XYZ file of C-alpha atoms in Angstrom:
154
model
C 83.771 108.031 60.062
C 83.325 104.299 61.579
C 86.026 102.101 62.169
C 86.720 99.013 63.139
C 89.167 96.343 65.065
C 90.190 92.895 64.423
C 90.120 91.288 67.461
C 92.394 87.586 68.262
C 91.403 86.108 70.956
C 93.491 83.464 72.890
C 91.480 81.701 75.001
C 92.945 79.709 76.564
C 96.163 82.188 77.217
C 93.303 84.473 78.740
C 92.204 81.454 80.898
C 95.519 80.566 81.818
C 95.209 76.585 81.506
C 94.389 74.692 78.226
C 91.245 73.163 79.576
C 88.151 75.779 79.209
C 85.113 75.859 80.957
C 81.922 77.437 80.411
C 82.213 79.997 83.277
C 85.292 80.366 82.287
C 84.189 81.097 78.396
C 81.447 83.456 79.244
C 83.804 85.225 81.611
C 86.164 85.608 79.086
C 83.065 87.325 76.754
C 82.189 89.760 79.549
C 85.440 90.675 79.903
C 86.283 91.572 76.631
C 83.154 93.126 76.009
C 83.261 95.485 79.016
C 87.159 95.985 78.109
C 86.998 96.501 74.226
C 83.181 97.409 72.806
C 83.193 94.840 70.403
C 80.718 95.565 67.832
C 79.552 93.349 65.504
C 81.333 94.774 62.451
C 84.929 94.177 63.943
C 86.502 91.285 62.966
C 86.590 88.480 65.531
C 89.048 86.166 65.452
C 89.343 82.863 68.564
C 92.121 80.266 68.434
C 92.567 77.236 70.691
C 93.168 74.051 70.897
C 90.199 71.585 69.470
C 89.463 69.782 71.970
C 88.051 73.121 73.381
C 86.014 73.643 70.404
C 82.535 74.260 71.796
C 83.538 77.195 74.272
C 85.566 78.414 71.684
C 82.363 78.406 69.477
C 80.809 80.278 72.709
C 83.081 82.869 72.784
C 83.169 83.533 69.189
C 79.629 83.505 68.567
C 79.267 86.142 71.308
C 81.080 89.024 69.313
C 79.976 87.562 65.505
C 83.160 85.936 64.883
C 84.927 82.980 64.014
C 87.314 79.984 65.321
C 90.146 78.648 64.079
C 91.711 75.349 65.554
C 95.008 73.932 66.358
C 96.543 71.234 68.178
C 99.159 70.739 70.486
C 101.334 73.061 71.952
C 100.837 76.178 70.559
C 98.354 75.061 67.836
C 96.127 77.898 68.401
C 98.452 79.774 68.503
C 99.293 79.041 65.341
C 95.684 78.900 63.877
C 95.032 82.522 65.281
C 98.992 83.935 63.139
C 97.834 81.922 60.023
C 94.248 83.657 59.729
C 95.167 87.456 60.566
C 98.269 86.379 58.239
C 95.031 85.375 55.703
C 93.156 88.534 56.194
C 93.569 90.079 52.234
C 94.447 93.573 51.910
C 91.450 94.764 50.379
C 89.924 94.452 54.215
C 92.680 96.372 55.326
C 92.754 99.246 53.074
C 89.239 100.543 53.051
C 88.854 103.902 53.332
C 84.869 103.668 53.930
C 85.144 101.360 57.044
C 88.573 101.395 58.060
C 90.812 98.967 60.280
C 91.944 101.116 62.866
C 93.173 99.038 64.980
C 94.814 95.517 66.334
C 93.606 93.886 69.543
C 95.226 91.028 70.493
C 93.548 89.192 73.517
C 96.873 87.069 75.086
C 99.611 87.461 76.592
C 102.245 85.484 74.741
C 105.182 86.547 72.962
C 104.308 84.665 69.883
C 101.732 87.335 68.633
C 104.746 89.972 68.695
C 105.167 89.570 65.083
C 101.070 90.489 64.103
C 101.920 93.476 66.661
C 104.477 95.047 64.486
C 103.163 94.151 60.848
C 99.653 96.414 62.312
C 101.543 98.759 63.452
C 104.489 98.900 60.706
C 100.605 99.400 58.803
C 99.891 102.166 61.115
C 97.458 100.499 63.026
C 96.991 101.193 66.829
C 97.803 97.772 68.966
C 96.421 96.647 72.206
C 96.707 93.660 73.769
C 94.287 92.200 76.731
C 95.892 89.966 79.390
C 95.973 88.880 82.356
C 98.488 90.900 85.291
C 101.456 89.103 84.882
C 101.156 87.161 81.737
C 102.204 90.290 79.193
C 105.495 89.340 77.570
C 107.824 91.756 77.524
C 108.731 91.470 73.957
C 104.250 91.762 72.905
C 104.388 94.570 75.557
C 107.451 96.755 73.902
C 105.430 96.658 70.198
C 101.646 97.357 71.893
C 100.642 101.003 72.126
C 98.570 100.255 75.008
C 97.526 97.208 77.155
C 94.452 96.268 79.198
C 95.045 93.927 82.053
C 91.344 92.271 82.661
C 91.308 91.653 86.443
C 87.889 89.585 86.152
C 90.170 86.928 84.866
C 92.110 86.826 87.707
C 90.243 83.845 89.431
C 91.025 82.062 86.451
């Protein structure tokens, strides 16, 4: 049987400043897509801030998904809770192409909550960071994490 992911993706956690680039961008794609296999039937999600809103639109359109903006500190953040928050349950519970599991591309502590509603849902959860930048508290609720060293020049 297929499955599938949904896949949040801070970008700007993953870059480690709020100010993308386009090398940085299309660094962040190869990563994830060497890291994670991201087909096109997963469900992409990128947040950030919108003044970044083209290399957001970069990195999104690289996997087939979609952006959702915020502003200030933490705005994408915020964006990225709202819309898995948003995704309706019929997407969830289908037992022809099921959701098998939660990626969450960042390192922050805020996306601890998403962790444990997936996997209260019994949903596998891995988060993609950079060395160093895993909260402990997204950490103790991930089954697994991927540290993408190709984002250490970032």
């Amino acid at each position: 049987m297929k499955t599938r992911q949904i896949v949040l993706i801070d970008a700007e956690n993953l870059a480690g400043t709020g100010h993308l680039t386009r090398t940085v961008a299309r660094l962040i794609c190869e990563s994830l897509n060497k890291a994670l296999h991201i087909s096109r039937n997963d469900i992409v999600i990128v947040g950030g801030d919108k003044h970044n809103v083209f290399h957001l639109y970069e990195i999104a359109n690289s996997f087939g998904g979609r952006i959702v903006l915020g502003t200030g500190p933490n705005g994408g953040d915020y964006a990225l809770q709202t819309a898995f928050e948003q995704i309706p349950n019929v997407v969830w519970s289908r037992t022809d192409f099921p959701i098998n599991r939660l990626v969450i591309a960042s390192g922050d502590r805020f996306f601890a909550l998403a962790a444990k509603v997936a996997m209260g849902n019994g949903r596998q959860v891995i988060t993609v960071s950079k060395r160093g930048s895993l909260s402990y508290s997204l950490a103790k609720v991930s089954t697994g994490n991927i540290y993408l060293s190709d984002l250490e020049s970032c």
